[in-house]
Tab-separated table of N, CA and C and ligand atoms in Angstrom:
chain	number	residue	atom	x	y	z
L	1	UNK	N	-20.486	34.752	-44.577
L	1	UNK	CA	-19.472	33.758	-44.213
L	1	UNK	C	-18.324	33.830	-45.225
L	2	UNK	N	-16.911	33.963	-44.994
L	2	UNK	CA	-15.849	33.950	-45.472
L	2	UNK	C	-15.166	32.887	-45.724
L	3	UNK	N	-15.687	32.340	-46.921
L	3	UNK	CA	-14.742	30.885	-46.849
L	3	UNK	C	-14.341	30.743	-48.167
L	4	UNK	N	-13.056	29.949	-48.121
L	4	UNK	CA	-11.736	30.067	-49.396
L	4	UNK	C	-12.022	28.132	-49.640
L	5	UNK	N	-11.778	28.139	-50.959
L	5	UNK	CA	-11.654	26.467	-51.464
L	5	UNK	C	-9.508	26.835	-51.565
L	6	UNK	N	-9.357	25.313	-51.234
L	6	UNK	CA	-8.104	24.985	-51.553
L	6	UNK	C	-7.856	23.963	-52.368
L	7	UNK	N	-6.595	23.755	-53.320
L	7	UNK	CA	-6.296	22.419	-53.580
L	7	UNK	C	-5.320	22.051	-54.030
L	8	UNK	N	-4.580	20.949	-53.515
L	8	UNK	CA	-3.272	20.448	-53.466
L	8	UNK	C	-2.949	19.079	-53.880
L	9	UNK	N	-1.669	18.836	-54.704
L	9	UNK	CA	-1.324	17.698	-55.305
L	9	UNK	C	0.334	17.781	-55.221
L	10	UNK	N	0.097	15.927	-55.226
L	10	UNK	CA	2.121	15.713	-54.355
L	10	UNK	C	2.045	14.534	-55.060
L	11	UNK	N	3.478	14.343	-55.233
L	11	UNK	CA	3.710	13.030	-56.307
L	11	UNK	C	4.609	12.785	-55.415
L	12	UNK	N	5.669	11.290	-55.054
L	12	UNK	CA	6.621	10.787	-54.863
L	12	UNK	C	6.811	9.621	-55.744
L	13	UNK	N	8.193	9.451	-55.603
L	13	UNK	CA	8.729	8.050	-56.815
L	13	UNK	C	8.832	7.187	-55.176
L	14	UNK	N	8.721	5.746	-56.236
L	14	UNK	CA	8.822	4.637	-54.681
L	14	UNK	C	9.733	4.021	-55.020
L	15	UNK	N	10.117	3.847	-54.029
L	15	UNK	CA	11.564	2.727	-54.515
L	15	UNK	C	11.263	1.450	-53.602
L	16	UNK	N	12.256	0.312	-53.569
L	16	UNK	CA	12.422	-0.663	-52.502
L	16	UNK	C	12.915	-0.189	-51.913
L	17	UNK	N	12.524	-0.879	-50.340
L	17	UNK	CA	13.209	-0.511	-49.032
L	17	UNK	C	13.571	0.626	-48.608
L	18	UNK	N	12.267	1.191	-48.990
L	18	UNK	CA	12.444	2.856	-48.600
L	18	UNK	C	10.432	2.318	-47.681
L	19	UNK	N	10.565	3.545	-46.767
L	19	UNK	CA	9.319	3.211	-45.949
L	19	UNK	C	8.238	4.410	-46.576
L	20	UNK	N	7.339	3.703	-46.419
L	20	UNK	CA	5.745	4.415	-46.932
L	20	UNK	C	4.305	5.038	-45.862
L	21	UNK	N	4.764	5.944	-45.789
L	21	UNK	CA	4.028	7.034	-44.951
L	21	UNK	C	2.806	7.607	-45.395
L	22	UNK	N	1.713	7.649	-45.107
L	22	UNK	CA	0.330	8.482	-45.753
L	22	UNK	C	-0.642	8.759	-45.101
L	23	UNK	N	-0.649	9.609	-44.384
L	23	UNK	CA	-2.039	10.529	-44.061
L	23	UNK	C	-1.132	10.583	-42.294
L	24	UNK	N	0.020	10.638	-41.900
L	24	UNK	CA	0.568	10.054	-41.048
L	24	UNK	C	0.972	8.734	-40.107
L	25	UNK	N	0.368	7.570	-40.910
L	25	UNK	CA	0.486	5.973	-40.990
L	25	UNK	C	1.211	5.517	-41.649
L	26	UNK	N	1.774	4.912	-40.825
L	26	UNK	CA	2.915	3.869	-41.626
L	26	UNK	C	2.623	2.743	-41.991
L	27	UNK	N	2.742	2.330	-43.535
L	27	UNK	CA	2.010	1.967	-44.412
L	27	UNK	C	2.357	0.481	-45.049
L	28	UNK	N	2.512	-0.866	-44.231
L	28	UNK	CA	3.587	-1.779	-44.348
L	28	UNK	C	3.485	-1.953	-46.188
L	29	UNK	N	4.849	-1.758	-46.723
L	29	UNK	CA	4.791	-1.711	-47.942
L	29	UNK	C	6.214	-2.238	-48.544
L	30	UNK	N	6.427	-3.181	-49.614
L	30	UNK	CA	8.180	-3.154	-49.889
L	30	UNK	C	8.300	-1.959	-50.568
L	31	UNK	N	7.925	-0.815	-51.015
L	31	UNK	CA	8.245	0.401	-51.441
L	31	UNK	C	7.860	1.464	-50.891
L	32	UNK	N	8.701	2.675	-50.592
L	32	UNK	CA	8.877	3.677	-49.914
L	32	UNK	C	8.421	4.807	-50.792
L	33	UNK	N	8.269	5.847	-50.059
L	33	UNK	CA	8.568	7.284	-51.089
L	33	UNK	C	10.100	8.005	-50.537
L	34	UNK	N	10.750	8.091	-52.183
L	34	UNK	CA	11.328	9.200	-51.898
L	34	UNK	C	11.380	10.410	-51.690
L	35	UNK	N	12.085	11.229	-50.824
L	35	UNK	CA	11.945	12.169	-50.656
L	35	UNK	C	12.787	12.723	-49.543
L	36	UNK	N	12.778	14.001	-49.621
L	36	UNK	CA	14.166	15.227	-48.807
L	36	UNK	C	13.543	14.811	-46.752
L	37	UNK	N	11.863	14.821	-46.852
L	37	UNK	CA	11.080	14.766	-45.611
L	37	UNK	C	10.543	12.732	-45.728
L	38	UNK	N	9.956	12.687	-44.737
L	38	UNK	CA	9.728	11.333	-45.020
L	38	UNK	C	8.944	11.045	-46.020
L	39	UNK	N	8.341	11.986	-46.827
L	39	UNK	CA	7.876	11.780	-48.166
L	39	UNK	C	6.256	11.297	-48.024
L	40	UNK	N	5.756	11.837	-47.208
L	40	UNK	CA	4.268	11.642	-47.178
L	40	UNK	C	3.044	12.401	-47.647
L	41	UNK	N	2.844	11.714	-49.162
L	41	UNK	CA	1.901	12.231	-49.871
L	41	UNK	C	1.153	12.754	-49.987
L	42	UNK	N	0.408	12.666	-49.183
L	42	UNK	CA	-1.387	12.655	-48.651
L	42	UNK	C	-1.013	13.985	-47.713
L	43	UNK	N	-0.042	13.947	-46.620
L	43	UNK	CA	-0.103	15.254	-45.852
L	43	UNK	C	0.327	16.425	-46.930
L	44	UNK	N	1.096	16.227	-48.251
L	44	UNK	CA	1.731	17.108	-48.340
L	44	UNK	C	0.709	18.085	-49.354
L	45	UNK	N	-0.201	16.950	-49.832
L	45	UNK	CA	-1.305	17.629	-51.045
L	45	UNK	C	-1.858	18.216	-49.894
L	46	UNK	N	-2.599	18.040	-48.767
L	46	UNK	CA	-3.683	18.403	-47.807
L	46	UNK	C	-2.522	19.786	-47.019
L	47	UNK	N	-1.272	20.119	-46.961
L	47	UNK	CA	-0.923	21.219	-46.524
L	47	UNK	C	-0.762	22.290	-47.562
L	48	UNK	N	-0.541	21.814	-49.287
L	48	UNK	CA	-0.754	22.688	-49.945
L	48	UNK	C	-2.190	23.489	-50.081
L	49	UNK	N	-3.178	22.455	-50.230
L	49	UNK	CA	-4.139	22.771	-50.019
L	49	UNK	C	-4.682	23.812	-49.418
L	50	UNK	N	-4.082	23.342	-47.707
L	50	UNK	CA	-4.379	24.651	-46.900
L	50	UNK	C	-3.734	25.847	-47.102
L	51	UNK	N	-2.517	26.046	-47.585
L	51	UNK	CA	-1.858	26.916	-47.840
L	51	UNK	C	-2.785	27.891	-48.846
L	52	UNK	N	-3.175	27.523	-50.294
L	52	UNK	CA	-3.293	27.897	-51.155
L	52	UNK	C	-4.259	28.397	-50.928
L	53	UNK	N	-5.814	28.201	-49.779
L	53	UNK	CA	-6.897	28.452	-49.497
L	53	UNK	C	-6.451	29.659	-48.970
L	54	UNK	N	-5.829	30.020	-48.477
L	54	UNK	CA	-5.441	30.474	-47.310
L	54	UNK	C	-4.696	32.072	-48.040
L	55	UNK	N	-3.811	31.935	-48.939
L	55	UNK	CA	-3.318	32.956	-50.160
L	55	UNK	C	-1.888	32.313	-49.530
L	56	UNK	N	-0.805	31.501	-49.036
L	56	UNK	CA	0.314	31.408	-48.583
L	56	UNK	C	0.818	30.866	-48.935
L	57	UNK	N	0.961	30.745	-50.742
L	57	UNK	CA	1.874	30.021	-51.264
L	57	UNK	C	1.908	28.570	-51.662
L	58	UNK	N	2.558	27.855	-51.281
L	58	UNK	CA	3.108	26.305	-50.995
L	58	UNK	C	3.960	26.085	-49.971
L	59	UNK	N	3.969	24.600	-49.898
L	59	UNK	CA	4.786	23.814	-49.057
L	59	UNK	C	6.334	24.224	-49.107
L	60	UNK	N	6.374	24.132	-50.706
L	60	UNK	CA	7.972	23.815	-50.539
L	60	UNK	C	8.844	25.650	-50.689
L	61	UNK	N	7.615	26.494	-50.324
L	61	UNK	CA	8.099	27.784	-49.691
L	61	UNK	C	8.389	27.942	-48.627
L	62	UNK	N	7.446	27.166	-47.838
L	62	UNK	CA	7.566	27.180	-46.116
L	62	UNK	C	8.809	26.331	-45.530
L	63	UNK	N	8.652	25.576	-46.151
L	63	UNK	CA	9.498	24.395	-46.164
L	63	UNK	C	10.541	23.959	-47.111
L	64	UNK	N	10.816	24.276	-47.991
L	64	UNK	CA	12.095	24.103	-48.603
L	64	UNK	C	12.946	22.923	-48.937
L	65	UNK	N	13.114	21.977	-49.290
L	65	UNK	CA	13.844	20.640	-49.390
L	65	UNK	C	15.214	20.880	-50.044
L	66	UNK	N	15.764	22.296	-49.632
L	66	UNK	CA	17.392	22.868	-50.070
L	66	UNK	C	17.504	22.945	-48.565
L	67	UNK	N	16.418	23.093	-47.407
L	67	UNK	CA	17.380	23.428	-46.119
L	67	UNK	C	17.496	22.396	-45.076
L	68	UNK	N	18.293	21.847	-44.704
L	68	UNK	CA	18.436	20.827	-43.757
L	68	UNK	C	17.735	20.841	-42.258
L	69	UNK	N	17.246	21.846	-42.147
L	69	UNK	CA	16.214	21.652	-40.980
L	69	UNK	C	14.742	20.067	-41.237
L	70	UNK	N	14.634	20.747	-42.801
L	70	UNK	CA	13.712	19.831	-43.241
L	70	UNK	C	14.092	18.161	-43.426
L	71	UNK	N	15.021	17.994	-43.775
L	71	UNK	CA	15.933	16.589	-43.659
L	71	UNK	C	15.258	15.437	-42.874
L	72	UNK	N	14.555	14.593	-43.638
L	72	UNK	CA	13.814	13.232	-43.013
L	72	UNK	C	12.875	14.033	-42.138
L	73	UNK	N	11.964	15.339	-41.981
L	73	UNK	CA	11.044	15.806	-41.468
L	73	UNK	C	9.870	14.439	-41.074
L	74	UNK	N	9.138	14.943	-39.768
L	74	UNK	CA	7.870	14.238	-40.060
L	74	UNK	C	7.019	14.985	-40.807
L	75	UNK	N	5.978	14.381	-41.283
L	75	UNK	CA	5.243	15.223	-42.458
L	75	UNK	C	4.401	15.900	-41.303
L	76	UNK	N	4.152	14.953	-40.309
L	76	UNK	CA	3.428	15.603	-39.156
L	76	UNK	C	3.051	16.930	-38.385
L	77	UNK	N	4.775	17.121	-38.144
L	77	UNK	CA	5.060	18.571	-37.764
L	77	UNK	C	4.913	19.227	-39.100
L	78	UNK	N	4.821	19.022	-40.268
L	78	UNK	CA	5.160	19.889	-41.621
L	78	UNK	C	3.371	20.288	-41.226
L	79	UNK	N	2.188	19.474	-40.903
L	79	UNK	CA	1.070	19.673	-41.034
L	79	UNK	C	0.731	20.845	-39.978
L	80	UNK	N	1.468	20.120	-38.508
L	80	UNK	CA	1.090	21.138	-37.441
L	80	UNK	C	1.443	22.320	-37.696
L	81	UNK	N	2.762	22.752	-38.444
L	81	UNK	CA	3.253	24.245	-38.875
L	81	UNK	C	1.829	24.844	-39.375
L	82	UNK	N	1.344	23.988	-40.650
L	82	UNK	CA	0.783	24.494	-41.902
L	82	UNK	C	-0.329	25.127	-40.993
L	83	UNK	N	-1.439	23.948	-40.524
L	83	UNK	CA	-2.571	24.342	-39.463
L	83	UNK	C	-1.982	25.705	-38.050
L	84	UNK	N	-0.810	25.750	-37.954
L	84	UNK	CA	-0.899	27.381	-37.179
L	84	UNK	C	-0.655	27.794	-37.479
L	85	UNK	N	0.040	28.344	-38.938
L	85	UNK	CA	-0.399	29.322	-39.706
L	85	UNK	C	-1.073	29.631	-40.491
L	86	UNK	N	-2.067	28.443	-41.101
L	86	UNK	CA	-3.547	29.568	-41.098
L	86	UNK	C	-4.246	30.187	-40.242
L	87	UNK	N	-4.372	29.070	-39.242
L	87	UNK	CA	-4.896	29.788	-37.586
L	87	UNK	C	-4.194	30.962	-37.383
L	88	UNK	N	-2.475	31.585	-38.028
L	88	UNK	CA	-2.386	33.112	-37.357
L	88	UNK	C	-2.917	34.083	-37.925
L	89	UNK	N	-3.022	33.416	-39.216
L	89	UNK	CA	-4.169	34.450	-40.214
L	89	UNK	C	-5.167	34.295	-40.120
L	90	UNK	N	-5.847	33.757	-39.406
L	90	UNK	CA	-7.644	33.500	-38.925
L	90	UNK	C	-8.375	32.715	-39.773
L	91	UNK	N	-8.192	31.699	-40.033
L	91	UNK	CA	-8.993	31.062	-41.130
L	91	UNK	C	-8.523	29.270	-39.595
L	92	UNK	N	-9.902	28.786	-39.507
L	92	UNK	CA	-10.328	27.492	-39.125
L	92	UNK	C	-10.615	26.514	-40.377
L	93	UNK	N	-10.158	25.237	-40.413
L	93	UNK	CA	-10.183	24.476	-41.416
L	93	UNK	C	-11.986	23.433	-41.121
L	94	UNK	N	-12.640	23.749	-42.341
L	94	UNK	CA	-13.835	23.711	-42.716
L	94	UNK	C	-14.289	22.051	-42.304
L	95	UNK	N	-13.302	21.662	-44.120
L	95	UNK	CA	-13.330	19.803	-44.152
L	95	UNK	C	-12.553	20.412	-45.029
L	96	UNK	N	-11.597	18.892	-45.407
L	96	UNK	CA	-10.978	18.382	-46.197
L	96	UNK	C	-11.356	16.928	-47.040
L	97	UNK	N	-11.193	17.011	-48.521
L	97	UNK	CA	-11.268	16.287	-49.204
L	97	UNK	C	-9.771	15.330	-49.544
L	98	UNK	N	-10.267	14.451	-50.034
L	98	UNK	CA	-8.679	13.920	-50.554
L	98	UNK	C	-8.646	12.281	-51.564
L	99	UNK	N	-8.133	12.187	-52.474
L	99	UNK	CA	-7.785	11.215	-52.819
L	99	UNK	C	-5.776	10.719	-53.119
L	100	UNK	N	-6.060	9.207	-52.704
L	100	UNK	CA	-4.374	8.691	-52.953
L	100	UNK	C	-4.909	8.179	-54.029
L	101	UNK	N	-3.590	7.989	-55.143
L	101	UNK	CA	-3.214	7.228	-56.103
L	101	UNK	C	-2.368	6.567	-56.095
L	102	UNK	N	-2.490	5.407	-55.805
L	102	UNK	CA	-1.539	3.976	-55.575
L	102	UNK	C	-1.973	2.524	-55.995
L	103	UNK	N	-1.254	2.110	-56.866
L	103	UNK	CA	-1.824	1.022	-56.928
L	103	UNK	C	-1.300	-0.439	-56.066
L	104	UNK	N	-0.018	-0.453	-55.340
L	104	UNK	CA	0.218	-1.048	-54.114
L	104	UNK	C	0.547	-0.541	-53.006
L	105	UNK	N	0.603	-0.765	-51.944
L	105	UNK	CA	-0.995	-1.900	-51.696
L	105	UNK	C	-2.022	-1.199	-51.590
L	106	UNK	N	-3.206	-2.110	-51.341
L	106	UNK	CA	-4.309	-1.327	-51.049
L	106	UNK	C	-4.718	-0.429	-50.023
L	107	UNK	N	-5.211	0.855	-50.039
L	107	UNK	CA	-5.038	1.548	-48.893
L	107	UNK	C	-6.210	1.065	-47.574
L	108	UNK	N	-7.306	0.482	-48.355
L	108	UNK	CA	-8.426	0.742	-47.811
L	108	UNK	C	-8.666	0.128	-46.536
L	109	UNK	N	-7.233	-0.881	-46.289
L	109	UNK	CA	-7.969	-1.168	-44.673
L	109	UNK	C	-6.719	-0.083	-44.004
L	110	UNK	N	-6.489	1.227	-44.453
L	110	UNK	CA	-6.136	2.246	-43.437
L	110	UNK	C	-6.152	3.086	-43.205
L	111	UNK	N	-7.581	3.449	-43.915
L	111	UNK	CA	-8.168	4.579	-44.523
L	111	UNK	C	-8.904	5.132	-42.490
L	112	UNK	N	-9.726	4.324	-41.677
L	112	UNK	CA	-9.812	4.845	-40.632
L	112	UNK	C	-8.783	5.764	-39.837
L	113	UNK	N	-7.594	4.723	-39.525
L	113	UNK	CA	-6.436	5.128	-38.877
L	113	UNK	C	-6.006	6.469	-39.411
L	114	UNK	N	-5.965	6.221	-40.946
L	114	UNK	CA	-5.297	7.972	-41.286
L	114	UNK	C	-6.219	9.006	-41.726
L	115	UNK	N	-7.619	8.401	-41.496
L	115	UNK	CA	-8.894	9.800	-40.785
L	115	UNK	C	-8.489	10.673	-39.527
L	116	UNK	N	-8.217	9.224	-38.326
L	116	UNK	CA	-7.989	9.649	-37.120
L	116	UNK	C	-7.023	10.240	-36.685
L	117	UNK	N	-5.938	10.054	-37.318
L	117	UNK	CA	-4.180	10.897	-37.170
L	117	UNK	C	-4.509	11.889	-37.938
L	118	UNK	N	-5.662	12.249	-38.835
L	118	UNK	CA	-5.060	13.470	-39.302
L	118	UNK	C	-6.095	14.387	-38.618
L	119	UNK	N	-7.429	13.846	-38.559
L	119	UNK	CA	-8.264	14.766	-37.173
L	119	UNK	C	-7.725	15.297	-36.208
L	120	UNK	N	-6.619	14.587	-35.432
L	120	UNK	CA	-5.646	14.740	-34.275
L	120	UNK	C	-4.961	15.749	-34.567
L	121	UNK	N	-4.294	16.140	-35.901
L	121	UNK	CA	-3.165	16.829	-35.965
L	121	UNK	C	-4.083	17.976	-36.423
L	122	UNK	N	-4.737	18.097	-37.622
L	122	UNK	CA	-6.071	19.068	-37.608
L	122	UNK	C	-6.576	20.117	-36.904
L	123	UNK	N	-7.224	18.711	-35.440
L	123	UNK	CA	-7.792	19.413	-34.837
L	123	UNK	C	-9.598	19.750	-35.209
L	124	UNK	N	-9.850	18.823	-35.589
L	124	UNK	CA	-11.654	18.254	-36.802
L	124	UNK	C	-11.371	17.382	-36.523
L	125	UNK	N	-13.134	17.067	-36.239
L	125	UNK	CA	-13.871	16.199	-36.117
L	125	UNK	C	-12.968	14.745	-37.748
L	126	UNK	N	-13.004	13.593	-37.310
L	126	UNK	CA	-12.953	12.701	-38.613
L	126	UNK	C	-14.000	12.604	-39.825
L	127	UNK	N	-14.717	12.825	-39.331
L	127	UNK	CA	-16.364	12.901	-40.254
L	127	UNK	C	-15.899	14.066	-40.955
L	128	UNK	N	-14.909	15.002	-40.650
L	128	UNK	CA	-14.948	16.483	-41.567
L	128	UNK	C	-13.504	16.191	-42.610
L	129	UNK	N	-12.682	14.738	-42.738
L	129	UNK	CA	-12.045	14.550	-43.659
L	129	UNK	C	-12.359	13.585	-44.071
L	130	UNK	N	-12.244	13.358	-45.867
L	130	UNK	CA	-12.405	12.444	-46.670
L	130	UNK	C	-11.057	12.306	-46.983
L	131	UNK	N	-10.866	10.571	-46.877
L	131	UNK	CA	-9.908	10.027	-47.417
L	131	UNK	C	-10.058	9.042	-48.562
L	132	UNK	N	-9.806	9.192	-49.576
L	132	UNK	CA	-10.156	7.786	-50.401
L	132	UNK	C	-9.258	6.767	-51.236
L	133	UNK	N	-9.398	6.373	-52.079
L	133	UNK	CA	-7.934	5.158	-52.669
L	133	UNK	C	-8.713	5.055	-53.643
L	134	UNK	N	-7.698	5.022	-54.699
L	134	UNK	CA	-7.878	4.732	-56.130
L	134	UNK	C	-6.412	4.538	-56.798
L	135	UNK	N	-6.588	3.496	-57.903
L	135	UNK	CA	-5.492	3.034	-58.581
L	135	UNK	C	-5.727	3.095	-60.025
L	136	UNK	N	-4.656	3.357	-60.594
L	136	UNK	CA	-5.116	3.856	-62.379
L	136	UNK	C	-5.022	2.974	-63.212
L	137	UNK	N	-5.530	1.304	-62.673
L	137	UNK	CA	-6.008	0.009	-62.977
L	137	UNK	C	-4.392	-0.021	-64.063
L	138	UNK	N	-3.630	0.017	-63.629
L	138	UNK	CA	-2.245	-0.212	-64.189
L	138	UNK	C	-1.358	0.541	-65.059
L	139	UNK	N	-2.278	1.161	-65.528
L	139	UNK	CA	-2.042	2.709	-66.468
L	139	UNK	C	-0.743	3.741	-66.115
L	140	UNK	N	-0.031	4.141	-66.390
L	140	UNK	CA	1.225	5.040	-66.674
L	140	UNK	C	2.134	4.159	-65.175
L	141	UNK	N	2.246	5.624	-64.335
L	141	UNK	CA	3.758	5.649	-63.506
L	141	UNK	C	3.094	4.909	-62.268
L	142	UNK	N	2.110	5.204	-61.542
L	142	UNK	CA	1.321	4.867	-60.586
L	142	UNK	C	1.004	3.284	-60.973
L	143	UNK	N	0.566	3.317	-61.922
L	143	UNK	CA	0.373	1.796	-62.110
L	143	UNK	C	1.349	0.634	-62.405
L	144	UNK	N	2.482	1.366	-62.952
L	144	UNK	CA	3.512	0.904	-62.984
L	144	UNK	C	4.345	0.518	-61.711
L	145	UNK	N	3.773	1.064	-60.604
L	145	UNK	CA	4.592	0.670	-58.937
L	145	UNK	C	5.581	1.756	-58.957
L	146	UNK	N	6.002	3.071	-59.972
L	146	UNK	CA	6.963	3.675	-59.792
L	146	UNK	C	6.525	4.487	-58.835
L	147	UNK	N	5.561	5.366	-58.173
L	147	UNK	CA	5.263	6.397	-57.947
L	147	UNK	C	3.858	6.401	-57.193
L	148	UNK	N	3.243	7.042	-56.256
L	148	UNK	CA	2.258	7.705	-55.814
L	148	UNK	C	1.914	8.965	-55.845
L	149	UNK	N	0.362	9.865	-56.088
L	149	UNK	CA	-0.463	10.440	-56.331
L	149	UNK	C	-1.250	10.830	-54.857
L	150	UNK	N	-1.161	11.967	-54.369
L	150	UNK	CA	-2.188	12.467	-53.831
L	150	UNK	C	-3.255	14.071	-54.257
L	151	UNK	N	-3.954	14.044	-54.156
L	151	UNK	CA	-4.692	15.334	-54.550
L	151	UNK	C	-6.051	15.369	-53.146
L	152	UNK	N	-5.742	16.626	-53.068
L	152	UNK	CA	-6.901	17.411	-51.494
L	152	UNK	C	-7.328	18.654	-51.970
L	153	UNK	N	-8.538	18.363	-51.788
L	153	UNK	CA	-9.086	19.810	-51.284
L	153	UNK	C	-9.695	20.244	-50.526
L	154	UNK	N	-9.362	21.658	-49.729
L	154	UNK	CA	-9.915	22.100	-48.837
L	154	UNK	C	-10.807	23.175	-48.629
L	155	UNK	N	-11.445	22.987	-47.490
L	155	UNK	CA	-12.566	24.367	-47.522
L	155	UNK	C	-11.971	25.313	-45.755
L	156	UNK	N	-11.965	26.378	-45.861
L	156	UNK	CA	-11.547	26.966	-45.048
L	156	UNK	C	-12.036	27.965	-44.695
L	157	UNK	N	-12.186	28.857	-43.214
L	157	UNK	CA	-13.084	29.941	-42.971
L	157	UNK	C	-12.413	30.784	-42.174
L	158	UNK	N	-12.763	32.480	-42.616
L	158	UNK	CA	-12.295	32.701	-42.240
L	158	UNK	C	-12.969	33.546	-40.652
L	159	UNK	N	-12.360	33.155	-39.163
L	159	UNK	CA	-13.497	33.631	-38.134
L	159	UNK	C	-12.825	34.946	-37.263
H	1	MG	MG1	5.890	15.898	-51.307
């Protein structure tokens, strides 16, 4: 059996009145992530991820935040790209791991919903991604409300 580990990590700064996106859920929050795409964390660690399993680099190779195609992107389509091109190189996605770092708000009553949007976009079972929440009990940038933390890893095969 041919199978590659991946793993990926994405930071955004939050501001007010900017909107907060994660795992493809919109995340009622008074702080947003910035960013060139709608700035969604969680997809963007979980497409490096796949990428890197995969030997294809990163995100912001495929994708670029110098070219205006990408401009307020959904992270969505950034995922569906990522997932058919490992699929053109033959590799099916195994499971995915993942943790957010946020300390507002709490993620955990939306931790189902952004199992199920990202199974959808995937294409796996929900049982084959872990999503989890953790906060760095107030500690540096994250705890400070400046910023969010995601980190994924993935397992991938190749068929
Ligand atoms: Mg990002």
């Amino acid at each position: 059996m041919d199978v590659r580990i991946g793993q990926g990590i994405d930071f955004h700064r939050l501001e007010k009145g900017l909107i907060l996106w994660i795992g493809g859920v919109l995340i009622p929050s008074d702080k947003g992530a910035v960013a060139h795409s709608d700035g969604d964390v969680l997809i963007h660690a979980i497409c490096d991820a796949l990428l890197g399993a995969a030997g294809l680099r990163d995100i912001g190779y495929h994708f670029p935040d110098t070219d205006e195609r990408f401009k307020d992107i959904d992270s969505k389509i950034l995922l569906e790209k990522t997932i058919e091109l490992i699929r053109l190189n033959g590799f099916i996605t195994v499971n995915i791991d993942s943790t957010v770092c946020l300390e507002n708000p709490r993620l955990s009553p939306h931790i189902d919903s952004i199992k199920k949007r990202l199974s959808e976009i995937i294409g796996i079972e929900s049982t084959r991604i872990g999503v989890k929440a953790t906060t760095t009990e107030r500690m540096g940038f994250p705890g400070r409300e400046e910023g969010v933390v995601a980190i994924a890893s993935v397992l991938i095969q190749l068929v």
